[in-house]
Amino acid sequence: MKNPSRKQADVLIIGGGVIGCSIAYHLACRKVKATVLEAGDLAAGSSGACDGLVFLQSKKPGVHLDLALASRQRFLHLQDELPLPIEFSACGGLVAIEGQDQMQAMHAFVRRQTQGGLEISLLDSKQARELEPELSADIAGATWSALDGQVNPIALTHGLAMGAKEREVEILTGTEVTAFVWDKGKVRAVHTNRGRFEAQQVVLAAGVWTAILGAMFGMHIPIMPRKGQLAVTQPAGTLLLHPLLSATYIAAKFDPELAGSGEQGVSMEQTDHKTLLLGSTREFVGFDRSTTSQGIIGIAKRCTAIVPALKELHIIRSFAGLRPYTPDGLPILGPAPGVDNVYIAAGHEGDGIALAPITGELMAQMILEGKTDFPLNEFRMDRESLQG
């Protein structure tokens, strides 16, 4: 294996998923000499084992929704800028309401989202099925937002990486960090299986492995893996016109009032290749990425209750990804406490794809200017909601 050509960089980014590649791309657009170190391949972690929903309805009103709205605006620009098609579709999306017992809670949900700045409406069963004809006749209704959409997450990651490389960012795969070199409260260098790398600034953007990196220099980063299993069907005629979630998915994420039966919710989307991507579970099982028959059967059962036509399709494969979970459901973005030149950009859980554009832009601002256009105080690692 040849030695990498660059052992010194202005910024060293650890992690070659969608977040690390977005940071690299946005730094490159500002003519910064950056290097990305990825232990495996690009998009080999969560970015390549997730759905492609760019959903705003699933974001909690407040800073989370505000950040998502800002990110959503940037997808159209990225689609034009990047050298690889990212298959972004601004098609709108639905949250299916499976029973009248959820309807009252969803009324409150729509009010909160509207007050938070999202364009969203509540539909009855007939209106929902006019938008999405394959929905079950038993569906009580749905919420709808024209701002929801979908993207190919692997294409997005590789598109950002290609855009960064065109601007002289070096991206090194198969490069595992083994140690950090300290001097006077700063990280001066990083040891890897491919040698030593020096940098003025270091960004930890390794998803669920960010906590492991922090532990190498004695820092507790409150991120842990949460497994999500997904199923892929055979290609089919058009069954879904829009990506959709179930109301119980919203509940599982941040609103127990919507939970109803307590079952985990589901997500569904039909890709450009006409396969359907169905998800997912939410499991704390460490770093286990295996799929289970129980998990996949549960997903299939919940999805076919909402879209009965799925019963006619075969599942052709399944996979699982590890979502970087934080206790308060918000990512960690900003300087690492107590270290002068280390930044953290991780903990997005299932929102990494939707928040990747704005995360890359804001982290580039933070690294170069020490401040951001969008305030990141509520995303700092030392925020109160992560303590204890």
CSV table of C-alpha atoms in Angstrom, one decimal:
chain,number,residue,atom,x,y,z
A,1,MET,CA,0.0,0.0,0.0
A,2,LYS,CA,1.4,3.4,-0.9
A,3,ASN,CA,1.9,6.0,1.8
A,4,PRO,CA,-0.6,8.9,1.6
A,5,SER,CA,0.8,12.0,-0.1
A,6,ARG,CA,-0.2,14.4,2.6
A,7,LYS,CA,0.8,14.0,6.2
A,8,GLN,CA,0.0,17.6,7.2
A,9,ALA,CA,-3.4,19.3,6.9
A,10,ASP,CA,-5.1,22.5,8.0
A,11,VAL,CA,-8.0,20.4,9.2
A,12,LEU,CA,-8.1,16.6,9.8
A,13,ILE,CA,-11.5,15.1,9.7
A,14,ILE,CA,-12.0,11.6,11.2
A,15,GLY,CA,-14.9,9.9,9.6
A,16,GLY,CA,-15.9,9.4,6.0
A,17,GLY,CA,-19.7,9.2,6.4
A,18,VAL,CA,-22.1,11.8,5.2
A,19,ILE,CA,-21.3,14.3,8.0
A,20,GLY,CA,-17.5,14.0,7.6
A,21,CYS,CA,-17.8,14.4,3.8
A,22,SER,CA,-20.1,17.3,4.1
A,23,ILE,CA,-17.6,19.1,6.4
A,24,ALA,CA,-14.8,18.3,4.0
A,25,TYR,CA,-16.8,19.6,1.1
A,26,HIS,CA,-17.8,22.9,2.8
A,27,LEU,CA,-14.2,23.5,4.0
A,28,ALA,CA,-13.0,22.8,0.5
A,29,CYS,CA,-15.3,25.4,-0.9
A,30,ARG,CA,-13.5,27.8,1.4
A,31,LYS,CA,-10.2,26.7,0.0
A,32,VAL,CA,-9.1,24.9,3.2
A,33,LYS,CA,-6.5,22.1,2.9
A,34,ALA,CA,-8.3,19.2,4.7
A,35,THR,CA,-7.7,15.5,5.0
A,36,VAL,CA,-10.4,12.9,5.7
A,37,LEU,CA,-9.4,9.7,7.5
A,38,GLU,CA,-11.9,6.8,7.2
A,39,ALA,CA,-11.3,3.4,8.9
A,40,GLY,CA,-13.3,1.5,6.3
A,41,ASP,CA,-14.9,2.8,3.1
A,42,LEU,CA,-16.9,5.9,2.4
A,43,ALA,CA,-20.5,5.5,3.7
A,44,ALA,CA,-19.5,2.1,5.2
A,45,GLY,CA,-21.2,3.0,8.5
A,46,SER,CA,-24.6,4.6,9.2
A,47,SER,CA,-24.6,6.6,6.0
A,48,GLY,CA,-24.8,3.5,3.9
A,49,ALA,CA,-27.2,1.6,6.1
A,50,CYS,CA,-30.2,3.9,6.5
A,51,ASP,CA,-33.2,5.2,4.6
A,52,GLY,CA,-33.0,8.4,2.5
A,53,LEU,CA,-35.8,10.4,4.0
A,54,VAL,CA,-35.3,14.1,4.2
A,55,PHE,CA,-38.2,14.6,6.7
A,56,LEU,CA,-39.0,17.7,8.6
A,57,GLN,CA,-42.1,16.5,10.2
A,58,SER,CA,-40.0,14.1,12.4
A,59,LYS,CA,-38.0,17.0,13.9
A,60,LYS,CA,-39.0,18.4,17.3
A,61,PRO,CA,-40.1,22.1,17.2
A,62,GLY,CA,-37.4,24.5,18.3
A,63,VAL,CA,-33.7,24.3,17.4
A,64,HIS,CA,-34.0,20.8,15.9
A,65,LEU,CA,-36.7,21.8,13.4
A,66,ASP,CA,-35.0,25.1,12.7
A,67,LEU,CA,-31.8,23.3,11.8
A,68,ALA,CA,-33.7,20.9,9.6
A,69,LEU,CA,-35.5,23.7,7.8
A,70,ALA,CA,-32.1,25.4,7.1
A,71,SER,CA,-30.7,22.1,5.9
A,72,ARG,CA,-33.6,21.4,3.6
A,73,GLN,CA,-33.0,24.7,1.7
A,74,ARG,CA,-29.5,23.6,0.8
A,75,PHE,CA,-30.4,20.3,-0.9
A,76,LEU,CA,-31.5,21.9,-4.1
A,77,HIS,CA,-28.2,23.8,-4.3
A,78,LEU,CA,-26.2,20.6,-3.6
A,79,GLN,CA,-28.1,18.8,-6.3
A,80,ASP,CA,-26.8,21.3,-8.8
A,81,GLU,CA,-23.3,21.7,-7.4
A,82,LEU,CA,-22.1,18.1,-6.8
A,83,PRO,CA,-20.5,16.0,-9.5
A,84,LEU,CA,-22.7,13.0,-8.8
A,85,PRO,CA,-26.5,12.8,-9.0
A,86,ILE,CA,-27.8,12.5,-5.4
A,87,GLU,CA,-31.4,11.6,-6.5
A,88,PHE,CA,-33.0,14.3,-4.3
A,89,SER,CA,-36.7,14.6,-4.7
A,90,ALA,CA,-38.7,17.4,-3.2
A,91,CYS,CA,-41.8,15.3,-3.4
A,92,GLY,CA,-43.5,16.0,0.0
A,93,GLY,CA,-44.2,13.4,2.6
A,94,LEU,CA,-46.9,11.9,4.8
A,95,VAL,CA,-47.2,10.7,8.4
A,96,ALA,CA,-49.9,8.0,8.4
A,97,ILE,CA,-52.4,8.0,11.4
A,98,GLU,CA,-53.5,4.4,12.0
A,99,GLY,CA,-56.4,5.0,14.3
A,100,GLN,CA,-58.8,7.5,15.8
A,101,ASP,CA,-57.0,7.1,19.1
A,102,GLN,CA,-54.0,8.9,17.6
A,103,MET,CA,-56.0,11.6,15.9
A,104,GLN,CA,-56.3,13.9,18.9
A,105,ALA,CA,-52.6,13.7,19.6
A,106,MET,CA,-51.8,14.4,16.0
A,107,HIS,CA,-54.0,17.6,16.1
A,108,ALA,CA,-51.7,18.8,18.9
A,109,PHE,CA,-48.6,17.6,16.9
A,110,VAL,CA,-49.7,19.7,13.8
A,111,ARG,CA,-50.2,22.8,16.0
A,112,ARG,CA,-46.8,22.5,17.5
A,113,GLN,CA,-45.1,21.9,14.1
A,114,THR,CA,-47.0,24.9,12.6
A,115,GLN,CA,-46.0,27.1,15.5
A,116,GLY,CA,-42.4,25.9,14.9
A,117,GLY,CA,-42.5,27.2,11.3
A,118,LEU,CA,-43.3,24.1,9.3
A,119,GLU,CA,-45.9,24.1,6.6
A,120,ILE,CA,-48.0,21.1,7.6
A,121,SER,CA,-51.6,20.1,7.3
A,122,LEU,CA,-53.9,17.3,8.8
A,123,LEU,CA,-55.7,15.2,6.3
A,124,ASP,CA,-58.7,12.9,6.8
A,125,SER,CA,-58.7,9.3,5.4
A,126,LYS,CA,-60.1,10.3,2.1
A,127,GLN,CA,-57.7,13.2,1.5
A,128,ALA,CA,-54.8,11.0,2.6
A,129,ARG,CA,-55.7,8.3,0.1
A,130,GLU,CA,-56.2,10.8,-2.7
A,131,LEU,CA,-52.5,11.7,-2.2
A,132,GLU,CA,-51.4,8.1,-1.6
A,133,PRO,CA,-53.9,5.7,-3.2
A,134,GLU,CA,-52.3,2.5,-1.9
A,135,LEU,CA,-52.9,3.5,1.8
A,136,SER,CA,-55.1,1.1,3.7
A,137,ALA,CA,-58.8,2.0,3.9
A,138,ASP,CA,-58.4,1.6,7.6
A,139,ILE,CA,-56.1,4.6,7.9
A,140,ALA,CA,-57.7,7.4,9.9
A,141,GLY,CA,-55.8,10.1,8.2
A,142,ALA,CA,-52.4,11.6,7.7
A,143,THR,CA,-50.3,14.7,8.1
A,144,TRP,CA,-48.7,16.2,5.0
A,145,SER,CA,-45.8,18.5,4.4
A,146,ALA,CA,-44.7,19.6,1.0
A,147,LEU,CA,-41.2,20.2,2.3
A,148,ASP,CA,-40.5,16.6,3.0
A,149,GLY,CA,-38.5,14.6,0.5
A,150,GLN,CA,-36.0,11.9,-0.1
A,151,VAL,CA,-32.4,11.4,-1.3
A,152,ASN,CA,-30.0,8.6,-2.0
A,153,PRO,CA,-27.8,8.6,1.1
A,154,ILE,CA,-24.9,6.7,-0.5
A,155,ALA,CA,-24.9,9.0,-3.5
A,156,LEU,CA,-25.1,12.0,-1.3
A,157,THR,CA,-22.0,10.9,0.7
A,158,HIS,CA,-20.0,10.0,-2.4
A,159,GLY,CA,-21.2,13.2,-4.2
A,160,LEU,CA,-19.9,15.3,-1.3
A,161,ALA,CA,-16.7,13.4,-1.2
A,162,MET,CA,-16.1,13.8,-5.0
A,163,GLY,CA,-16.9,17.5,-4.7
A,164,ALA,CA,-14.3,17.8,-1.9
A,165,LYS,CA,-11.7,15.8,-3.8
A,166,GLU,CA,-12.2,18.1,-6.9
A,167,ARG,CA,-11.2,20.9,-4.6
A,168,GLU,CA,-8.0,19.2,-3.4
A,169,VAL,CA,-9.3,17.5,-0.2
A,170,GLU,CA,-7.5,14.2,0.4
A,171,ILE,CA,-9.7,11.3,1.4
A,172,LEU,CA,-8.0,8.2,2.8
A,173,THR,CA,-10.0,5.1,3.3
A,174,GLY,CA,-8.7,2.1,5.2
A,175,THR,CA,-7.1,4.5,7.6
A,176,GLU,CA,-7.8,3.7,11.3
A,177,VAL,CA,-6.9,6.1,14.1
A,178,THR,CA,-5.0,4.4,16.9
A,179,ALA,CA,-3.8,7.3,19.1
A,180,PHE,CA,-3.7,11.1,19.6
A,181,VAL,CA,-0.6,13.1,20.3
A,182,TRP,CA,-1.1,15.8,22.9
A,183,ASP,CA,0.9,19.0,23.5
A,184,LYS,CA,-0.1,21.9,25.8
A,185,GLY,CA,-3.9,21.2,25.7
A,186,LYS,CA,-4.0,20.6,21.9
A,187,VAL,CA,-4.0,17.6,19.7
A,188,ARG,CA,-1.0,18.0,17.5
A,189,ALA,CA,-1.0,14.8,15.6
A,190,VAL,CA,-2.9,11.5,15.0
A,191,HIS,CA,-1.4,8.1,14.8
A,192,THR,CA,-3.0,5.6,12.3
A,193,ASN,CA,-2.3,2.3,10.7
A,194,ARG,CA,-0.9,4.4,7.8
A,195,GLY,CA,1.4,6.6,9.8
A,196,ARG,CA,1.3,9.9,11.6
A,197,PHE,CA,-0.8,12.9,10.5
A,198,GLU,CA,-0.4,16.4,11.8
A,199,ALA,CA,-3.1,19.1,11.7
A,200,GLN,CA,-4.0,22.5,13.1
A,201,GLN,CA,-7.6,21.5,13.7
A,202,VAL,CA,-9.2,18.0,14.3
A,203,VAL,CA,-12.8,17.1,13.7
A,204,LEU,CA,-14.4,14.0,15.2
A,205,ALA,CA,-17.2,13.0,12.8
A,206,ALA,CA,-17.2,9.2,13.1
A,207,GLY,CA,-20.8,8.6,14.1
A,208,VAL,CA,-21.2,5.9,16.7
A,209,TRP,CA,-17.4,5.5,16.9
A,210,THR,CA,-16.9,9.2,18.0
A,211,ALA,CA,-17.3,8.2,21.6
A,212,ILE,CA,-14.5,5.6,21.2
A,213,LEU,CA,-12.2,8.3,19.7
A,214,GLY,CA,-13.0,10.6,22.5
A,215,ALA,CA,-12.1,7.9,25.1
A,216,MET,CA,-8.6,7.7,23.5
A,217,PHE,CA,-7.8,11.1,25.1
A,218,GLY,CA,-10.0,10.7,28.2
A,219,MET,CA,-13.1,12.5,27.0
A,220,HIS,CA,-16.6,11.0,27.6
A,221,ILE,CA,-18.7,11.8,24.6
A,222,PRO,CA,-22.4,10.8,25.3
A,223,ILE,CA,-23.1,9.0,22.1
A,224,MET,CA,-24.1,5.3,21.9
A,225,PRO,CA,-25.2,3.0,19.0
A,226,ARG,CA,-28.9,2.4,18.4
A,227,LYS,CA,-29.5,-0.3,15.8
A,228,GLY,CA,-32.0,0.1,13.0
A,229,GLN,CA,-32.9,-2.9,10.8
A,230,LEU,CA,-34.3,-2.3,7.4
A,231,ALA,CA,-35.8,-4.5,4.6
A,232,VAL,CA,-35.6,-4.0,0.8
A,233,THR,CA,-38.3,-5.4,-1.5
A,234,GLN,CA,-38.1,-6.5,-5.1
A,235,PRO,CA,-38.7,-3.8,-7.6
A,236,ALA,CA,-42.3,-3.0,-8.2
A,237,GLY,CA,-44.6,-0.7,-10.1
A,238,THR,CA,-45.3,2.6,-8.4
A,239,LEU,CA,-46.8,1.8,-5.0
A,240,LEU,CA,-45.7,5.0,-3.1
A,241,LEU,CA,-45.9,8.5,-4.6
A,242,HIS,CA,-44.3,10.0,-1.4
A,243,PRO,CA,-42.1,8.8,1.4
A,244,LEU,CA,-44.0,8.2,4.6
A,245,LEU,CA,-43.7,7.6,8.3
A,246,SER,CA,-46.2,6.2,10.8
A,247,ALA,CA,-47.4,8.3,13.7
A,248,THR,CA,-45.9,5.7,16.0
A,249,TYR,CA,-42.5,6.4,14.4
A,250,ILE,CA,-42.9,10.0,15.6
A,251,ALA,CA,-43.9,8.7,19.0
A,252,ALA,CA,-40.9,6.4,19.3
A,253,LYS,CA,-38.7,9.4,18.4
A,254,PHE,CA,-39.9,12.1,20.7
A,255,ASP,CA,-43.6,12.1,21.6
A,256,PRO,CA,-44.9,9.2,23.8
A,257,GLU,CA,-48.5,10.7,23.6
A,258,LEU,CA,-48.7,9.4,20.0
A,259,ALA,CA,-47.5,5.9,20.8
A,260,GLY,CA,-51.0,4.3,21.1
A,261,SER,CA,-50.2,0.6,21.3
A,262,GLY,CA,-46.5,1.2,22.1
A,263,GLU,CA,-45.3,-0.5,18.9
A,264,GLN,CA,-42.3,1.0,17.1
A,265,GLY,CA,-43.2,3.0,14.1
A,266,VAL,CA,-42.1,2.5,10.5
A,267,SER,CA,-40.8,4.4,7.5
A,268,MET,CA,-41.3,3.6,3.9
A,269,GLU,CA,-40.0,5.0,0.6
A,270,GLN,CA,-39.8,3.8,-3.0
A,271,THR,CA,-36.4,4.4,-4.5
A,272,ASP,CA,-35.5,5.6,-8.1
A,273,HIS,CA,-34.8,1.9,-8.8
A,274,LYS,CA,-38.4,1.0,-7.8
A,275,THR,CA,-37.4,-1.1,-4.8
A,276,LEU,CA,-39.1,-0.2,-1.5
A,277,LEU,CA,-37.1,0.5,1.6
A,278,LEU,CA,-38.9,-0.4,4.8
A,279,GLY,CA,-37.7,0.4,8.3
A,280,SER,CA,-37.0,0.2,11.0
A,281,THR,CA,-36.2,-1.1,14.5
A,282,ARG,CA,-34.7,1.0,17.3
A,283,GLU,CA,-32.5,-1.3,19.4
A,284,PHE,CA,-29.8,-0.8,22.0
A,285,VAL,CA,-27.6,-3.9,21.4
A,286,GLY,CA,-24.1,-2.4,21.4
A,287,PHE,CA,-22.3,-2.6,18.1
A,288,ASP,CA,-24.2,-5.6,16.8
A,289,ARG,CA,-25.2,-5.0,13.2
A,290,SER,CA,-26.9,-8.3,12.5
A,291,THR,CA,-30.5,-8.5,11.4
A,292,THR,CA,-33.0,-10.8,13.0
A,293,SER,CA,-36.1,-12.6,11.6
A,294,GLN,CA,-38.1,-11.0,14.5
A,295,GLY,CA,-37.1,-7.5,13.5
A,296,ILE,CA,-37.7,-7.9,9.8
A,297,ILE,CA,-41.0,-9.7,10.3
A,298,GLY,CA,-42.1,-6.9,12.6
A,299,ILE,CA,-41.3,-4.3,10.1
A,300,ALA,CA,-43.1,-6.2,7.3
A,301,LYS,CA,-46.2,-6.6,9.5
A,302,ARG,CA,-46.4,-2.9,10.4
A,303,CYS,CA,-45.8,-1.7,6.9
A,304,THR,CA,-48.3,-4.0,5.3
A,305,ALA,CA,-51.0,-2.8,7.7
A,306,ILE,CA,-50.5,0.7,6.3
A,307,VAL,CA,-49.9,-0.3,2.6
A,308,PRO,CA,-51.6,-3.7,2.0
A,309,ALA,CA,-50.2,-4.0,-1.5
A,310,LEU,CA,-46.8,-4.7,0.0
A,311,LYS,CA,-48.0,-8.2,0.9
A,312,GLU,CA,-47.6,-9.1,-2.8
A,313,LEU,CA,-43.8,-8.3,-2.8
A,314,HIS,CA,-40.8,-10.4,-1.7
A,315,ILE,CA,-38.2,-9.0,0.6
A,316,ILE,CA,-34.9,-9.5,-1.3
A,317,ARG,CA,-32.5,-8.4,1.4
A,318,SER,CA,-32.2,-6.9,4.8
A,319,PHE,CA,-29.5,-4.9,6.6
A,320,ALA,CA,-28.9,-2.9,9.8
A,321,GLY,CA,-27.1,0.3,10.7
A,322,LEU,CA,-26.0,1.8,13.9
A,323,ARG,CA,-27.5,5.3,14.6
A,324,PRO,CA,-25.4,7.6,16.8
A,325,TYR,CA,-27.9,8.2,19.7
A,326,THR,CA,-27.7,11.0,22.3
A,327,PRO,CA,-29.8,11.2,25.4
A,328,ASP,CA,-31.7,14.3,24.3
A,329,GLY,CA,-32.1,13.5,20.7
A,330,LEU,CA,-29.9,16.3,19.4
A,331,PRO,CA,-26.5,16.1,17.7
A,332,ILE,CA,-23.3,17.3,19.3
A,333,LEU,CA,-21.9,20.2,17.2
A,334,GLY,CA,-19.0,22.4,18.2
A,335,PRO,CA,-15.8,22.6,20.1
A,336,ALA,CA,-14.8,19.7,22.4
A,337,PRO,CA,-14.8,21.0,25.9
A,338,GLY,CA,-11.4,21.6,27.4
A,339,VAL,CA,-9.5,21.1,24.1
A,340,ASP,CA,-8.4,24.1,22.0
A,341,ASN,CA,-8.4,22.5,18.6
A,342,VAL,CA,-10.8,19.6,18.5
A,343,TYR,CA,-14.4,19.8,17.2
A,344,ILE,CA,-17.2,17.2,17.4
A,345,ALA,CA,-19.9,16.7,14.7
A,346,ALA,CA,-21.8,13.5,15.6
A,347,GLY,CA,-24.9,12.2,17.4
A,348,HIS,CA,-27.4,12.9,14.7
A,349,GLU,CA,-29.1,9.4,15.1
A,350,GLY,CA,-31.6,9.0,12.2
A,351,ASP,CA,-31.2,12.6,11.1
A,352,GLY,CA,-27.7,12.6,9.7
A,353,ILE,CA,-28.8,12.5,6.1
A,354,ALA,CA,-31.4,15.3,6.5
A,355,LEU,CA,-29.0,17.5,8.5
A,356,ALA,CA,-25.8,16.8,6.6
A,357,PRO,CA,-25.8,19.9,4.4
A,358,ILE,CA,-26.3,22.4,7.2
A,359,THR,CA,-23.9,20.5,9.5
A,360,GLY,CA,-21.1,20.7,7.0
A,361,GLU,CA,-21.6,24.4,6.4
A,362,LEU,CA,-21.9,25.4,10.1
A,363,MET,CA,-18.9,23.3,11.1
A,364,ALA,CA,-16.8,24.9,8.4
A,365,GLN,CA,-17.8,28.3,9.7
A,366,MET,CA,-17.1,27.3,13.3
A,367,ILE,CA,-13.6,26.0,12.5
A,368,LEU,CA,-12.6,29.0,10.4
A,369,GLU,CA,-14.4,31.9,12.1
A,370,GLY,CA,-15.1,30.6,15.6
A,371,LYS,CA,-18.8,31.4,15.2
A,372,THR,CA,-21.7,30.4,13.0
A,373,ASP,CA,-24.7,32.1,11.4
A,374,PHE,CA,-27.0,29.6,13.0
A,375,PRO,CA,-26.5,29.6,16.8
A,376,LEU,CA,-25.1,26.2,18.0
A,377,ASN,CA,-25.3,26.8,21.8
A,378,GLU,CA,-28.0,24.2,22.2
A,379,PHE,CA,-25.9,21.6,20.3
A,380,ARG,CA,-22.7,21.9,22.4
A,381,MET,CA,-21.5,18.9,24.2
A,382,ASP,CA,-21.5,20.6,27.6
A,383,ARG,CA,-25.2,21.5,27.4
A,384,GLU,CA,-27.2,20.7,30.5
A,385,SER,CA,-29.5,18.1,28.8
A,386,LEU,CA,-26.5,15.8,28.2
A,387,GLN,CA,-25.1,16.1,31.8
A,388,GLY,CA,-25.7,13.7,34.6
